[in-house]
Amino acid sequence: MKHESIVLTGDRPTGPLHLGHYLGSLKQRVELQDIYKQYVMIADIQALTDYFDRPEMVRKNVLEVCLDYLAVGIDPQKTTIFIQSLIPEIAELTIFFLNLVSVSRLLRNPTVKNEVAQKGFEERLPAGFLIYPVSQAADIVIVKGTIVPVGEDQLPHIEQTNEIINAFNRMYNKEIFGHVTGRVSKVPRLSGIDGKAKMSKSLGNAIYLSDSADAIAEKVMKMYTDPDHIHVNDPGKVEGNVVFNYLDIFDPEVEVVTELKAHYRRGGLGDVKLKRRLIDVLNTLIGPMRERRAEFARDPQAVMNIALEGSEKVREVAARTMDEVRQVMHLNYTK
Ligand code: TRP
């Protein structure tokens, strides 16, 4: 059976989205929405697996993430934006899927393993945390998703998703769910402003899509450059220099950047001058997003309504998927 190509992605609403999210996924979604049917999910339940004690934080960020989507140009006419907790069918399907996964398989998922070690759960590992990849499989297939744009760290979840749906299809002898492909974007990794490999909220080194022009200027001025480039005339290092990492990625004038690198290496080009250029480049990119965001933010209820209407649409799709599932599982009771 041929399955339609359908894109599904999601984000945990634990904070506003930053430039790393933009480069690594949001930008691609804006392109994908013109090619495929696309769903984007705000994973509030998954966020609660980490922040069960901070529901108000998660709730607040549902709106922030939705605003970020609209700000970057995810168009609700083309992309269905929805909220995970409003689709109870996901939880239902998760329960069914749990029969097809062993605890040892769950414990072997390398991404989960890392997270468990990082969080230091040990004997107190919450069952809900351990099974989140199963819930993620349900997120994807409830809308019959087949393409999932993800970061490298999510690939083990895609592999687990395919194991689950293969087991399901085989068990009930019907190809209800199509193979899921994880698409890792080939974009260069954006470092944090401190030069750490990853931009993240928890490291406090992020530039947010909602940052004001002043905040951006302040962050760029603090960016890690070359600690040995003390006097303007000293030769400077381009490798590992965050300002050049960003200019390489965001500055459309490639030749100018090549020139600047040569000049910096020779000596005679000051950090401040370089940083001023980057501030301009980032404001050209983020400025229009900031304006669009501010405009949407004037009517938060209208923004929530977009996600609520998207969720209603997804419920209809989910009900159809569950009809098929219930049918093969002999759970289709009728009077
Ligand atoms: N785990 C993803 C993240 O942390 C978010 C997510 C939840 C997701 N469900 C998903 C991503 C389904 C892709 C598909 O970024």
XYZ file of C-alpha atoms and ligand atoms in Angstrom:
350
model
C 0.000 0.000 0.000
C 1.304 3.437 -0.906
C 1.096 5.992 1.862
C 0.789 9.702 1.175
C 3.802 11.849 2.156
C 2.766 13.769 5.229
C 5.093 15.868 7.371
C 4.808 16.003 11.134
C 7.107 17.824 13.548
C 6.784 19.165 17.017
C 8.372 21.252 19.722
C 8.222 21.109 23.473
C 6.818 24.409 24.729
C 9.469 25.060 27.368
C 10.585 28.498 26.189
C 10.502 30.831 23.228
C 12.294 29.515 20.142
C 15.777 30.725 19.229
C 17.970 31.147 16.156
C 19.182 27.546 16.459
C 15.585 26.337 16.126
C 15.100 28.656 13.178
C 18.140 27.394 11.321
C 17.705 23.743 12.252
C 13.972 23.336 11.690
C 11.624 26.329 11.414
C 13.150 27.528 8.145
C 12.678 24.090 6.582
C 9.066 23.935 7.732
C 8.309 27.184 5.927
C 9.621 25.534 2.764
C 7.990 22.147 3.354
C 4.516 23.625 3.778
C 4.478 24.451 0.057
C 5.369 20.885 -0.903
C 3.582 18.583 1.538
C 0.645 18.376 3.816
C 2.240 19.451 7.084
C 1.341 19.228 10.753
C 3.222 21.030 13.503
C 2.510 19.958 17.045
C 3.047 21.856 20.262
C 4.066 18.981 22.553
C 2.699 20.200 25.858
C 2.293 16.718 27.337
C 5.836 15.789 26.410
C 7.048 19.047 27.976
C 5.268 18.013 31.155
C 7.306 14.787 31.311
C 10.166 17.120 32.260
C 8.214 19.882 33.961
C 5.305 18.180 35.607
C 5.803 20.529 38.542
C 5.630 23.668 36.378
C 2.407 23.460 34.377
C 1.972 27.242 34.271
C 5.368 27.572 32.577
C 4.398 25.043 29.913
C 1.015 26.683 29.401
C 2.554 30.117 28.910
C 5.009 28.775 26.369
C 2.311 27.179 24.232
C 1.394 30.712 23.186
C 5.043 31.794 22.829
C 5.876 28.875 20.542
C 2.757 29.475 18.490
C 3.753 33.135 18.108
C 7.212 32.051 16.972
C 5.671 29.769 14.333
C 3.577 32.588 12.936
C 6.466 35.042 13.156
C 8.767 32.936 10.964
C 6.087 32.422 8.343
C 4.494 29.100 9.169
C 1.141 29.742 7.550
C -1.918 28.227 9.232
C -3.602 28.047 5.816
C -0.905 25.618 4.725
C 0.284 24.028 7.965
C -1.979 22.613 10.633
C -0.725 23.785 14.022
C -2.118 21.778 16.929
C -1.744 21.112 20.638
C -0.828 17.598 21.743
C -2.996 17.481 24.864
C -6.102 18.280 22.832
C -5.766 15.018 20.934
C -6.660 12.310 23.468
C -6.383 9.725 20.680
C -2.597 10.121 20.963
C -2.720 8.921 24.560
C -5.028 6.084 23.599
C -2.785 4.904 20.789
C 0.241 5.171 23.089
C -1.385 2.681 25.453
C -1.941 0.239 22.591
C 1.604 0.668 21.320
C 3.060 -0.012 24.765
C 2.160 -3.674 24.327
C 4.575 -3.871 21.442
C 7.669 -2.471 23.185
C 9.777 -4.127 25.845
C 11.101 -2.238 28.840
C 14.644 -3.239 27.915
C 14.168 -1.763 24.433
C 12.989 1.480 26.000
C 16.027 1.556 28.269
C 18.323 1.008 25.285
C 17.171 4.105 23.367
C 20.434 6.115 23.299
C 18.773 9.532 23.498
C 16.645 8.469 26.457
C 19.723 6.892 28.050
C 21.622 10.193 27.811
C 18.722 12.172 29.190
C 18.220 9.733 32.047
C 21.909 9.969 32.959
C 21.861 13.773 32.691
C 18.837 14.119 34.898
C 20.227 11.643 37.411
C 16.933 9.773 37.826
C 18.511 6.418 38.774
C 15.867 4.284 40.551
C 13.323 7.095 40.358
C 13.042 7.188 36.602
C 9.393 8.113 35.940
C 7.644 5.546 33.732
C 6.111 8.429 31.793
C 9.554 9.711 30.904
C 10.806 6.306 29.825
C 7.950 5.818 27.384
C 7.930 9.260 25.779
C 9.379 7.857 22.535
C 6.327 5.589 22.283
C 4.079 8.573 22.742
C 6.135 10.304 20.071
C 5.468 7.399 17.704
C 1.757 7.945 18.348
C 2.159 11.703 17.718
C 3.538 10.937 14.299
C 1.239 8.183 13.128
C -2.015 9.541 14.506
C -1.990 11.884 11.477
C -0.339 9.208 9.297
C 2.897 11.175 9.249
C 5.661 9.713 7.085
C 8.270 12.473 7.026
C 9.670 13.861 10.259
C 12.270 16.622 10.014
C 14.410 16.212 13.122
C 17.742 16.831 14.738
C 20.262 13.961 15.029
C 19.270 13.287 18.636
C 15.747 12.372 17.539
C 16.772 9.629 15.112
C 16.615 6.866 17.735
C 12.970 7.833 18.296
C 12.248 7.494 14.592
C 13.898 4.076 14.566
C 11.775 3.054 17.528
C 8.679 4.428 15.793
C 9.336 2.218 12.786
C 9.842 -0.827 15.000
C 6.522 -0.161 16.681
C 4.532 0.385 13.511
C 6.115 -2.633 11.816
C 5.171 -4.744 14.805
C 1.644 -3.297 14.734
C 1.138 -3.772 11.004
C 2.478 -7.333 11.221
C 0.517 -8.236 14.334
C -2.799 -7.222 12.800
C -1.859 -8.172 9.282
C -2.705 -4.849 7.694
C -0.460 -1.991 6.643
C -2.216 0.733 8.559
C 0.892 2.827 9.102
C 3.477 3.735 6.462
C 7.235 3.788 7.021
C 8.456 6.947 8.761
C 11.529 8.759 7.492
C 13.499 11.082 9.754
C 14.993 13.940 7.802
C 18.071 15.497 9.315
C 18.710 18.895 7.783
C 22.169 19.434 6.381
C 22.615 22.876 7.865
C 25.738 23.817 9.801
C 25.361 23.816 13.553
C 24.901 27.251 15.095
C 26.972 27.668 18.247
C 25.831 29.575 21.312
C 27.022 33.170 21.734
C 29.584 31.837 24.231
C 31.106 29.494 21.636
C 29.623 26.333 23.148
C 28.636 23.842 20.462
C 24.934 24.053 21.178
C 22.622 27.021 21.474
C 20.173 26.318 24.257
C 17.926 28.015 26.702
C 19.377 26.120 29.649
C 22.930 27.197 28.766
C 21.789 30.829 28.628
C 23.617 31.387 25.328
C 20.703 31.802 22.924
C 19.479 34.573 20.662
C 15.688 34.421 20.576
C 13.498 35.142 17.590
C 11.604 37.458 19.912
C 14.689 39.402 21.092
C 14.572 43.179 20.729
C 17.151 44.970 18.577
C 18.862 46.098 21.782
C 18.998 42.574 23.169
C 20.517 41.295 19.933
C 23.139 44.060 19.937
C 24.000 43.312 23.536
C 24.362 39.577 22.888
C 26.485 40.059 19.778
C 28.740 42.468 21.678
C 29.261 39.710 24.262
C 30.009 37.049 21.652
C 33.066 34.899 22.000
C 35.686 35.841 19.384
C 39.413 35.221 19.658
C 40.663 35.747 23.209
C 44.175 36.440 21.878
C 42.994 39.198 19.576
C 43.655 41.965 22.068
C 44.799 44.893 19.943
C 43.168 45.780 16.646
C 46.418 45.198 14.819
C 47.005 41.723 16.253
C 46.293 38.914 13.807
C 43.002 37.238 14.732
C 41.660 33.713 14.538
C 38.610 32.958 12.437
C 38.184 29.313 13.467
C 36.097 28.961 16.591
C 35.215 32.635 16.378
C 31.466 32.825 16.920
C 31.022 36.063 14.977
C 32.446 34.418 11.863
C 30.415 31.257 12.502
C 27.279 33.426 12.343
C 28.423 35.564 9.403
C 29.162 32.388 7.444
C 25.631 31.210 8.055
C 23.568 34.385 7.859
C 25.478 37.013 5.870
C 24.282 36.902 2.255
C 27.408 38.699 1.016
C 29.773 35.757 0.872
C 32.627 37.620 -0.820
C 32.578 40.380 1.739
C 32.804 37.782 4.519
C 35.771 36.132 2.776
C 37.438 39.549 2.621
C 36.708 40.218 6.286
C 38.222 36.876 7.272
C 41.435 37.658 5.394
C 41.587 41.095 6.975
C 40.939 39.691 10.448
C 43.678 37.091 10.033
C 46.152 39.738 8.853
C 45.291 42.042 11.720
C 43.841 45.528 11.639
C 40.163 44.601 11.857
C 38.589 45.182 15.243
C 35.963 42.964 16.861
C 33.559 45.837 17.304
C 33.464 46.623 13.616
C 32.841 42.992 12.820
C 30.148 42.729 15.447
C 28.355 45.791 14.113
C 28.074 44.050 10.777
C 26.634 40.938 12.405
C 24.125 43.006 14.364
C 22.885 44.450 11.056
C 22.722 41.038 9.429
C 20.755 39.538 12.323
C 18.377 42.452 12.519
C 17.656 42.159 8.808
C 16.672 38.540 9.420
C 14.923 38.851 12.766
C 13.460 42.356 12.366
C 10.543 41.312 10.139
C 9.873 38.287 12.397
C 9.829 40.531 15.436
C 7.322 42.849 13.766
C 5.058 40.022 12.708
C 5.303 38.519 16.172
C 4.373 41.814 17.823
C 1.396 42.162 15.541
C 0.054 38.687 16.357
C 0.829 39.179 20.045
C -1.683 42.017 20.201
C -4.451 39.420 20.062
C -3.298 36.337 21.986
C -6.749 34.756 21.852
C -6.736 34.903 18.059
C -3.369 33.139 18.107
C -4.641 30.455 20.467
C -7.678 30.063 18.217
C -5.372 29.129 15.346
C -3.948 26.272 17.424
C -7.405 25.306 18.689
C -8.894 25.168 15.209
C -5.880 23.166 14.029
C -6.475 20.792 16.918
C -10.105 20.323 15.901
C -8.977 19.350 12.417
C -6.454 16.905 13.822
C -9.106 15.329 16.029
C -11.086 14.432 12.928
C -8.043 12.864 11.319
C -7.163 11.101 14.576
C -10.694 9.691 14.881
C -10.378 8.143 11.423
C -6.987 6.645 12.309
C -8.400 5.217 15.534
C -11.357 3.713 13.660
C -8.884 1.708 11.619
C -6.877 0.763 14.704
C -9.941 -0.286 16.676
C -11.194 -2.303 13.729
C -8.077 -4.488 13.508
C -7.818 -4.745 17.295
C -11.411 -5.954 17.549
C -12.322 -2.936 19.656
C -14.999 -1.708 17.276
C -18.009 -2.222 19.517
C -21.350 -1.180 18.137
C -24.850 -1.408 19.509
N 10.939 15.400 21.110
C 10.826 16.544 20.245
C 11.812 17.604 20.734
O 12.166 17.619 21.889
C 9.437 17.118 20.223
C 8.435 16.170 19.664
C 7.376 15.606 20.310
C 8.410 15.651 18.338
N 6.690 14.785 19.495
C 7.287 14.780 18.281
C 9.222 15.825 17.209
C 6.993 14.069 17.134
C 8.896 15.118 16.060
C 7.816 14.243 16.020
O 12.194 18.441 19.958
